[in-house]
Every structure is written in structure tokens, then in C-alpha cells.
Tab-separated table of C-alpha atoms in Angstrom:
chain	number	residue	atom	x	y	z
A	1	MET	CA	18.644	16.398	-38.118
A	2	ALA	CA	16.605	16.679	-41.315
A	3	ILE	CA	14.348	13.754	-40.365
A	4	ARG	CA	13.917	15.195	-36.845
A	5	SER	CA	12.843	18.613	-38.157
A	6	LEU	CA	10.203	17.036	-40.358
A	7	LEU	CA	8.729	14.737	-37.523
A	8	LEU	CA	8.475	17.342	-34.875
A	9	PRO	CA	6.040	19.796	-36.410
A	10	LEU	CA	3.673	17.099	-37.495
A	11	ALA	CA	3.581	15.500	-34.095
A	12	ILE	CA	3.185	18.861	-32.293
A	13	VAL	CA	0.207	19.802	-34.388
A	14	ALA	CA	-1.418	16.511	-33.514
A	15	VAL	CA	-0.812	16.993	-29.824
A	16	LEU	CA	-1.974	20.620	-29.681
A	17	SER	CA	-5.153	19.891	-31.624
A	18	ALA	CA	-6.008	17.141	-29.032
A	19	SER	CA	-6.053	19.526	-26.190
A	20	SER	CA	-8.999	19.540	-23.730
A	21	ALA	CA	-11.275	22.417	-23.148
A	22	ALA	CA	-9.337	23.645	-20.204
A	23	VAL	CA	-6.015	23.296	-21.969
A	24	ALA	CA	-7.419	25.156	-25.026
A	25	GLN	CA	-7.189	28.291	-22.938
A	26	LEU	CA	-3.379	27.944	-23.036
A	27	GLU	CA	-2.030	29.636	-26.206
A	28	ILE	CA	1.207	29.817	-28.163
A	29	GLY	CA	2.072	33.521	-27.740
A	30	PHE	CA	-0.135	33.975	-24.842
A	31	TYR	CA	2.090	36.876	-23.647
A	32	SER	CA	2.550	38.431	-26.994
A	33	LYS	CA	1.028	41.775	-25.934
A	34	THR	CA	1.631	41.667	-22.173
A	35	CYS	CA	5.279	40.359	-22.122
A	36	PRO	CA	6.431	39.606	-25.705
A	37	GLN	CA	10.115	38.989	-24.647
A	38	VAL	CA	9.173	36.221	-22.149
A	39	GLU	CA	10.768	33.354	-24.043
A	40	LYS	CA	13.836	35.362	-24.981
A	41	ILE	CA	14.300	36.409	-21.330
A	42	VAL	CA	13.934	32.812	-20.139
A	43	ARG	CA	16.351	31.438	-22.720
A	44	GLU	CA	18.958	34.055	-22.115
A	45	GLU	CA	19.006	33.374	-18.394
A	46	MET	CA	18.903	29.627	-18.976
A	47	VAL	CA	21.987	29.851	-21.196
A	48	LYS	CA	23.853	31.542	-18.406
A	49	ILE	CA	22.566	28.991	-15.755
A	50	ILE	CA	23.439	25.843	-17.771
A	51	ALA	CA	26.720	27.249	-18.856
A	52	ALA	CA	27.630	27.872	-15.197
A	53	ALA	CA	26.130	24.513	-13.976
A	54	PRO	CA	25.483	22.064	-16.772
A	55	SER	CA	24.341	19.452	-14.231
A	56	LEU	CA	21.264	21.569	-13.471
A	57	ALA	CA	19.456	20.610	-16.656
A	58	GLY	CA	18.279	17.303	-15.111
A	59	PRO	CA	17.073	18.758	-11.914
A	60	LEU	CA	15.111	21.552	-13.565
A	61	LEU	CA	13.457	18.989	-15.849
A	62	ARG	CA	12.643	16.909	-12.712
A	63	LEU	CA	11.116	19.963	-11.027
A	64	HIS	CA	8.636	20.212	-13.840
A	65	PHE	CA	7.764	16.537	-13.593
A	66	HIS	CA	7.289	16.617	-9.919
A	67	ASP	CA	5.046	19.815	-10.249
A	68	CYS	CA	2.737	18.405	-12.911
A	69	PHE	CA	2.120	15.057	-11.150
A	70	VAL	CA	0.768	16.860	-7.995
A	71	ARG	CA	-2.265	19.221	-8.490
A	72	GLY	CA	-1.167	19.700	-12.074
A	73	CYS	CA	1.358	22.169	-13.578
A	74	ASP	CA	0.630	24.936	-11.163
A	75	ALA	CA	4.086	25.701	-9.524
A	76	SER	CA	2.807	24.194	-6.247
A	77	VAL	CA	6.106	22.410	-5.928
A	78	LEU	CA	7.933	25.660	-5.559
A	79	LEU	CA	6.017	26.910	-2.488
A	80	GLU	CA	7.832	26.909	0.881
A	81	SER	CA	6.187	25.239	3.864
A	82	THR	CA	4.569	27.546	6.449
A	83	LYS	CA	3.870	27.194	10.124
A	84	GLY	CA	0.514	25.507	9.396
A	85	ASN	CA	1.411	23.524	6.185
A	86	VAL	CA	3.997	21.223	5.058
A	87	ALA	CA	4.421	21.841	1.372
A	88	GLU	CA	5.204	19.503	-1.532
A	89	LYS	CA	8.990	20.365	-1.636
A	90	ASP	CA	9.302	19.016	1.901
A	91	ALA	CA	7.753	15.533	1.020
A	92	LYS	CA	10.182	12.642	1.208
A	93	PRO	CA	10.233	12.091	-2.630
A	94	ASN	CA	11.041	15.811	-3.118
A	95	LYS	CA	13.786	16.137	-0.502
A	96	SER	CA	16.401	15.842	-3.294
A	97	LEU	CA	14.868	18.413	-5.707
A	98	ARG	CA	17.323	21.215	-6.886
A	99	GLY	CA	17.117	24.237	-8.967
A	100	PHE	CA	14.770	26.442	-6.944
A	101	GLY	CA	17.223	29.310	-6.867
A	102	SER	CA	17.380	29.235	-10.684
A	103	ILE	CA	13.625	29.497	-10.861
A	104	GLU	CA	13.620	32.590	-8.643
A	105	ARG	CA	16.479	34.133	-10.673
A	106	VAL	CA	14.465	33.823	-13.928
A	107	LYS	CA	11.272	34.918	-12.398
A	108	ALA	CA	12.945	38.100	-10.959
A	109	LYS	CA	14.094	38.979	-14.540
A	110	LEU	CA	10.623	38.591	-15.760
A	111	GLU	CA	9.116	40.636	-12.823
A	112	ALA	CA	11.560	43.408	-13.709
A	113	ALA	CA	10.516	43.384	-17.365
A	114	CYS	CA	6.698	42.617	-16.998
A	115	PRO	CA	5.617	42.872	-13.278
A	116	GLY	CA	2.787	40.560	-12.281
A	117	VAL	CA	2.328	39.036	-15.663
A	118	VAL	CA	4.062	35.707	-16.137
A	119	SER	CA	3.227	32.847	-13.843
A	120	CYS	CA	5.629	30.663	-12.040
A	121	ALA	CA	3.966	27.647	-13.713
A	122	ASP	CA	4.794	28.990	-17.064
A	123	VAL	CA	8.331	29.894	-16.033
A	124	LEU	CA	9.016	26.381	-14.881
A	125	THR	CA	7.460	24.865	-18.047
A	126	LEU	CA	9.672	27.092	-20.264
A	127	MET	CA	12.727	26.461	-18.217
A	128	SER	CA	12.325	22.704	-18.384
A	129	ARG	CA	11.988	22.876	-22.173
A	130	ASP	CA	15.101	25.028	-22.424
A	131	ALA	CA	16.952	22.718	-20.155
A	132	VAL	CA	16.424	19.886	-22.603
A	133	VAL	CA	17.352	22.056	-25.541
A	134	LEU	CA	20.629	23.209	-23.936
A	135	ALA	CA	21.468	19.668	-23.104
A	136	LYS	CA	21.371	18.944	-26.895
A	137	GLY	CA	17.776	17.595	-26.817
A	138	PRO	CA	14.767	18.538	-28.889
A	139	SER	CA	12.748	21.637	-28.783
A	140	TRP	CA	8.911	22.087	-28.919
A	141	PRO	CA	6.333	24.904	-28.732
A	142	VAL	CA	5.135	25.682	-25.325
A	143	ALA	CA	1.558	26.929	-24.997
A	144	LEU	CA	1.332	29.435	-22.172
A	145	GLY	CA	-1.269	30.856	-19.909
A	146	ARG	CA	-1.013	28.781	-16.832
A	147	ARG	CA	-1.824	30.186	-13.403
A	148	ASP	CA	-0.136	29.497	-10.097
A	149	GLY	CA	-1.895	27.368	-7.589
A	150	ARG	CA	-2.511	28.463	-3.992
A	151	ALA	CA	-2.173	25.189	-2.159
A	152	SER	CA	0.712	22.712	-1.801
A	153	SER	CA	0.650	19.497	0.283
A	154	ALA	CA	3.548	17.203	1.191
A	155	THR	CA	1.013	14.388	1.872
A	156	GLU	CA	-0.389	14.803	-1.616
A	157	ALA	CA	3.079	14.637	-3.152
A	158	SER	CA	4.007	11.512	-1.271
A	159	ALA	CA	0.834	9.769	-2.510
A	160	GLU	CA	0.761	10.965	-6.091
A	161	LEU	CA	4.362	10.970	-7.351
A	162	PRO	CA	5.512	7.954	-9.400
A	163	PRO	CA	7.816	5.996	-7.011
A	164	ALA	CA	11.356	5.050	-8.152
A	165	ASN	CA	10.563	1.433	-7.118
A	166	GLY	CA	7.231	1.234	-8.887
A	167	ASP	CA	6.353	-1.590	-11.299
A	168	VAL	CA	4.642	-0.846	-14.656
A	169	PRO	CA	1.041	-1.607	-13.498
A	170	LEU	CA	1.462	0.963	-10.544
A	171	LEU	CA	3.307	3.481	-12.747
A	172	ALA	CA	0.789	3.146	-15.698
A	173	LYS	CA	-2.119	3.645	-13.133
A	174	ILE	CA	-0.514	6.849	-11.938
A	175	PHE	CA	0.134	8.089	-15.514
A	176	VAL	CA	-3.394	7.279	-16.655
A	177	SER	CA	-4.736	9.296	-13.733
A	178	LYS	CA	-2.982	12.400	-15.233
A	179	GLY	CA	-4.249	11.682	-18.708
A	180	LEU	CA	-0.980	10.033	-19.767
A	181	ASN	CA	-0.645	6.504	-21.324
A	182	LEU	CA	1.899	3.699	-21.350
A	183	LYS	CA	3.799	5.201	-24.342
A	184	ASP	CA	4.151	8.441	-22.303
A	185	LEU	CA	5.470	6.425	-19.406
A	186	VAL	CA	8.345	4.832	-21.451
A	187	VAL	CA	9.080	7.969	-23.372
A	188	LEU	CA	9.182	10.301	-20.323
A	189	SER	CA	11.306	7.781	-18.470
A	190	GLY	CA	13.846	8.769	-21.083
A	191	ALA	CA	14.264	11.906	-19.084
A	192	HIS	CA	16.566	9.824	-16.831
A	193	THR	CA	19.279	10.434	-19.443
A	194	LEU	CA	19.892	13.674	-17.478
A	195	GLY	CA	20.941	13.963	-13.801
A	196	THR	CA	22.055	12.089	-10.832
A	197	ALA	CA	20.445	10.239	-7.909
A	198	HIS	CA	21.282	9.820	-4.169
A	199	CYS	CA	21.984	6.233	-3.046
A	200	PRO	CA	18.786	5.669	-1.010
A	201	SER	CA	16.646	5.875	-4.064
A	202	TYR	CA	18.124	2.714	-5.470
A	203	ALA	CA	20.080	1.038	-2.464
A	204	ASP	CA	17.285	-1.421	-1.905
A	205	ARG	CA	18.447	-3.094	-5.215
A	206	LEU	CA	21.921	-3.564	-3.700
A	207	TYR	CA	21.345	-4.458	-0.039
A	208	ASN	CA	18.624	-6.276	1.809
A	209	SER	CA	16.841	-4.883	4.942
A	210	THR	CA	19.606	-5.796	7.254
A	211	GLY	CA	22.011	-3.733	5.128
A	212	GLU	CA	23.915	-6.810	3.892
A	213	ALA	CA	24.417	-7.791	0.235
A	214	GLY	CA	21.961	-10.343	-0.855
A	215	GLY	CA	22.524	-13.952	-2.137
A	216	TYR	CA	25.456	-14.037	-4.508
A	217	GLY	CA	26.109	-10.389	-3.719
A	218	LEU	CA	22.906	-9.161	-5.317
A	219	VAL	CA	19.453	-8.427	-3.936
A	220	ASP	CA	17.695	-7.455	-7.268
A	221	PRO	CA	18.177	-10.025	-10.022
A	222	SER	CA	16.955	-7.544	-12.600
A	223	LEU	CA	20.075	-5.581	-12.111
A	224	ASP	CA	23.157	-6.493	-13.998
A	225	SER	CA	25.522	-7.916	-11.413
A	226	GLU	CA	28.654	-6.237	-12.835
A	227	TYR	CA	26.948	-2.873	-12.732
A	228	ALA	CA	25.580	-3.637	-9.190
A	229	ASP	CA	29.271	-4.127	-8.015
A	230	LYS	CA	30.190	-0.753	-9.520
A	231	LEU	CA	27.242	0.920	-7.687
A	232	ARG	CA	28.242	-0.616	-4.347
A	233	LEU	CA	31.661	1.074	-4.710
A	234	LYS	CA	29.774	4.400	-4.336
A	235	CYS	CA	26.794	3.395	-2.377
A	236	LYS	CA	28.123	1.838	0.847
A	237	SER	CA	24.804	1.248	2.596
A	238	LEU	CA	20.933	1.674	2.519
A	239	ASP	CA	21.332	5.039	4.191
A	240	ASP	CA	24.416	6.401	2.472
A	241	ARG	CA	23.433	9.957	1.293
A	242	SER	CA	26.919	11.164	0.671
A	243	MET	CA	27.426	9.968	-2.942
A	244	LEU	CA	25.603	10.637	-6.267
A	245	SER	CA	25.252	8.217	-9.119
A	246	GLU	CA	24.658	9.203	-12.681
A	247	MET	CA	21.215	7.995	-13.991
A	248	ASP	CA	22.813	7.718	-17.563
A	249	PRO	CA	26.584	6.831	-16.839
A	250	GLY	CA	28.953	8.770	-19.114
A	251	SER	CA	26.239	10.941	-20.584
A	252	TYR	CA	24.264	12.426	-17.731
A	253	LYS	CA	24.634	16.049	-18.890
A	254	THR	CA	23.582	15.338	-22.416
A	255	PHE	CA	20.012	14.598	-23.632
A	256	ASP	CA	20.254	11.426	-25.821
A	257	THR	CA	19.094	7.922	-26.142
A	258	SER	CA	21.910	6.142	-24.215
A	259	TYR	CA	19.610	5.722	-21.267
A	260	TYR	CA	17.705	3.158	-23.233
A	261	GLY	CA	20.890	1.271	-24.046
A	262	HIS	CA	21.673	0.963	-20.365
A	263	VAL	CA	18.043	-0.144	-19.521
A	264	ALA	CA	18.232	-2.747	-22.216
A	265	LYS	CA	21.392	-4.164	-20.699
A	266	ARG	CA	19.705	-4.265	-17.225
A	267	ARG	CA	21.761	-1.261	-16.147
A	268	GLY	CA	18.895	1.142	-15.289
A	269	LEU	CA	19.444	2.671	-11.918
A	270	PHE	CA	16.030	2.473	-10.608
A	271	ARG	CA	13.578	-0.395	-10.191
A	272	SER	CA	11.179	1.576	-12.286
A	273	ASP	CA	13.764	1.664	-15.072
A	274	ALA	CA	14.194	-2.112	-14.858
A	275	ALA	CA	10.428	-2.625	-14.895
A	276	LEU	CA	10.161	-1.224	-18.355
A	277	LEU	CA	11.585	-4.585	-19.559
A	278	THR	CA	8.733	-6.526	-17.894
A	279	ASP	CA	5.949	-5.099	-20.092
A	280	ALA	CA	5.656	-5.928	-23.856
A	281	THR	CA	4.768	-2.451	-24.897
A	282	THR	CA	7.418	-0.586	-22.854
A	283	SER	CA	10.083	-3.264	-23.467
A	284	ASN	CA	9.592	-3.097	-27.200
A	285	TYR	CA	10.105	0.636	-27.100
A	286	VAL	CA	13.244	0.447	-24.988
A	287	GLN	CA	14.825	-2.187	-27.242
A	288	ARG	CA	13.942	-0.274	-30.294
A	289	VAL	CA	15.470	2.977	-29.167
A	290	ALA	CA	18.401	1.258	-27.560
A	291	THR	CA	19.647	0.393	-31.133
A	292	GLY	CA	20.585	3.906	-31.649
A	293	LYS	CA	18.807	4.028	-34.943
A	294	PHE	CA	15.638	5.934	-33.793
A	295	ASP	CA	17.045	8.969	-32.092
A	296	ALA	CA	14.780	11.321	-34.168
A	297	GLU	CA	11.693	9.321	-33.355
A	298	PHE	CA	12.478	9.354	-29.697
A	299	PHE	CA	13.108	13.187	-29.789
A	300	SER	CA	9.696	13.615	-31.484
A	301	ASP	CA	7.954	11.282	-29.013
A	302	PHE	CA	9.532	13.144	-26.032
A	303	SER	CA	8.376	16.468	-27.362
A	304	GLU	CA	4.796	15.094	-27.775
A	305	SER	CA	4.756	13.601	-24.328
A	306	MET	CA	6.265	16.782	-22.680
A	307	ILE	CA	3.465	18.876	-24.261
A	308	LYS	CA	0.864	16.507	-22.890
A	309	MET	CA	2.366	16.489	-19.347
A	310	GLY	CA	2.770	20.336	-19.461
A	311	ASN	CA	-0.988	20.483	-19.979
A	312	VAL	CA	-2.011	18.292	-16.952
A	313	GLY	CA	-4.382	19.929	-14.585
A	314	VAL	CA	-3.526	23.477	-15.474
A	315	LEU	CA	-5.179	26.509	-13.906
A	316	THR	CA	-6.249	29.174	-16.382
A	317	GLY	CA	-8.405	32.254	-16.750
A	318	ALA	CA	-9.173	33.715	-13.293
A	319	GLU	CA	-8.163	30.484	-11.377
A	320	GLY	CA	-5.222	30.646	-9.006
A	321	GLU	CA	-3.021	33.665	-9.139
A	322	ILE	CA	0.154	35.131	-10.637
A	323	ARG	CA	2.764	34.924	-7.855
A	324	LYS	CA	5.354	37.724	-7.559
A	325	LYS	CA	7.797	35.277	-6.032
A	326	CYS	CA	7.519	31.648	-6.757
A	327	TYR	CA	8.213	30.252	-3.249
A	328	VAL	CA	5.401	32.274	-1.409
A	329	LEU	CA	1.811	33.192	-2.075
A	330	ASN	CA	0.970	36.808	-2.688
């Protein structure tokens, strides 16, 4: 813990000082005069939410990821579809997103305390940080001042979200388009230490297009065969939506480094997890953290990468709006 506490502040200063002009408008303590209790209110509600449903930590973190990769961190993923528009949340990659009710719950508390002040984008960013902390992961300072977007497109979400079956070149290209690099890719993949996934997101590693097990009972040779056999016990077919699998078996409610241990043993759930072993840079990081000797380093790296991701494409100043309810425009 001592090592971790020394690493984090130095890393955070470096990341914050590297902010772009747009991001520079985000500030630590942005609401110090208009809603000084914002972080306290969010944390208190998050404590209650995670105490009642510990498995929500992963989904809330995932909501933030899926928001930031489409139109930037502007809470566009929270908007409901309308008669004339299919919103991000109804895109195929987002069909399994959860936690929307928790966002509205926290937003309602903030509206009661500070009406029309705190954006949904900032609420989601804070909640994702607190989800990690409450799952025994690291903490980091969150610069605030994001504004909420006024548009949300399922088509854009389908085109821009990193796919679960992506290889490193494709994933790296998507990350670079958001101002993130290869290290951010392998570090943020560590978020798969939290949460579960439905069968269709990985079933193509177990069954071929006819729904039958592949040669020697395995379609994807990058997946450990013994682990594949265990997955088939839960995932009966390509279209089985009834069962969930832990992305970090045995530790899916705790933020730790065991995910990398699974990936190193060819037991990552998604093709994108397995792909990390095919690139020298990402593979070296996986193998290093998998030893269990560099937890503090990973926690520091994750904090840096989350700050970078939370600054992607933000709206500030007079851009966008401050929604009263996160699921609908004002």
C-alpha cells in the first residue's frame, strides 16, 4: 500500500499536466462553489448501491467505457431512443449494459441538492471511479466540468466501440482515434477483472457457424481447452443468452490483477483478451502483471489510463447542456 500511495500522485500529476486545451477546462473542484458536496453525495449513494449489489461495479465501469468511446464522455450512452432516433444504448454492443437505474438514482440526489448544476457525464465519471474503489481497486482525482451531449446514435456506437472479438491492430486503431495508446489498451483491458458476460459475446470461440464444437472440440486454438470445456457447460450454443460467465473467474466482484493471470494461461474470456498475447508490447505487460508482483504498478497505470479516457472528447463551457434527467434531453 505504501508503494501504491507513492506511485499514484506522481503519475496523476503527469497525466493532468498533459491535458489538451479542451480538457484544461475540466477542473479538480469544478463544483466547489456551486455544489461542494458533489463527490460526497456520489460516494454515499455508491456505497449503498454496491453494498446492495456488489456485481454492479463492473457494469457501471463498463457504462463509462462505452460512453467515452462514442462521441466522447458526454453521457450520450444514457439517452433513451425516441420515435425518430435509435440511441446508443439500443445498439447491439450495448444491449447488455446495466446500471442505468443507479445513474438516475445518484443524479436525483444531486438534483435535490444542487438543481441543474452537475452533468450526467460527470456523474457517470465519478460513479465509475467509485465503483473501482469500492471493489478494492485504486482511486484517482477526477477533474470535473463535463457537459452532456445532445445526440446519441446506435449506428455510431456499433461502428466505434472496440469489439470483443477484435485483434490488437484493430483495437489499437480504435484507441489511437480516441487519443489512447497501446499501453492504455492493455491496461484498460484489466477492467475485465470486474463483471460478467453473456454467452453470445464469446460463443464463437466454442462453436463454429453450424453450432457444433470445432475440431478436437475447440474452435479457437488460443483458448485453453480445459477452460473451453468448462465454458461449454454454461454456454450451450451460439445463441444461448440464459447464462452469464465471470470475466475474471473467482474474483469478478474484486478489482485486482488476477485477470492478467487468466489471460497469461490462455483463459481470457474474449478474443480481444487472447489477442493481448499476440503483440510484444501487450504480451509483455500481461506476463509481467500476471506474476502478482506488480499490483501497485498496475493500479497506478490504471488510474492514469482512466484519467486519459475520462478526458476523451469532453464538452465544456457552453457546449451541450446539463440534463435534469440523464435518460432524456431537457
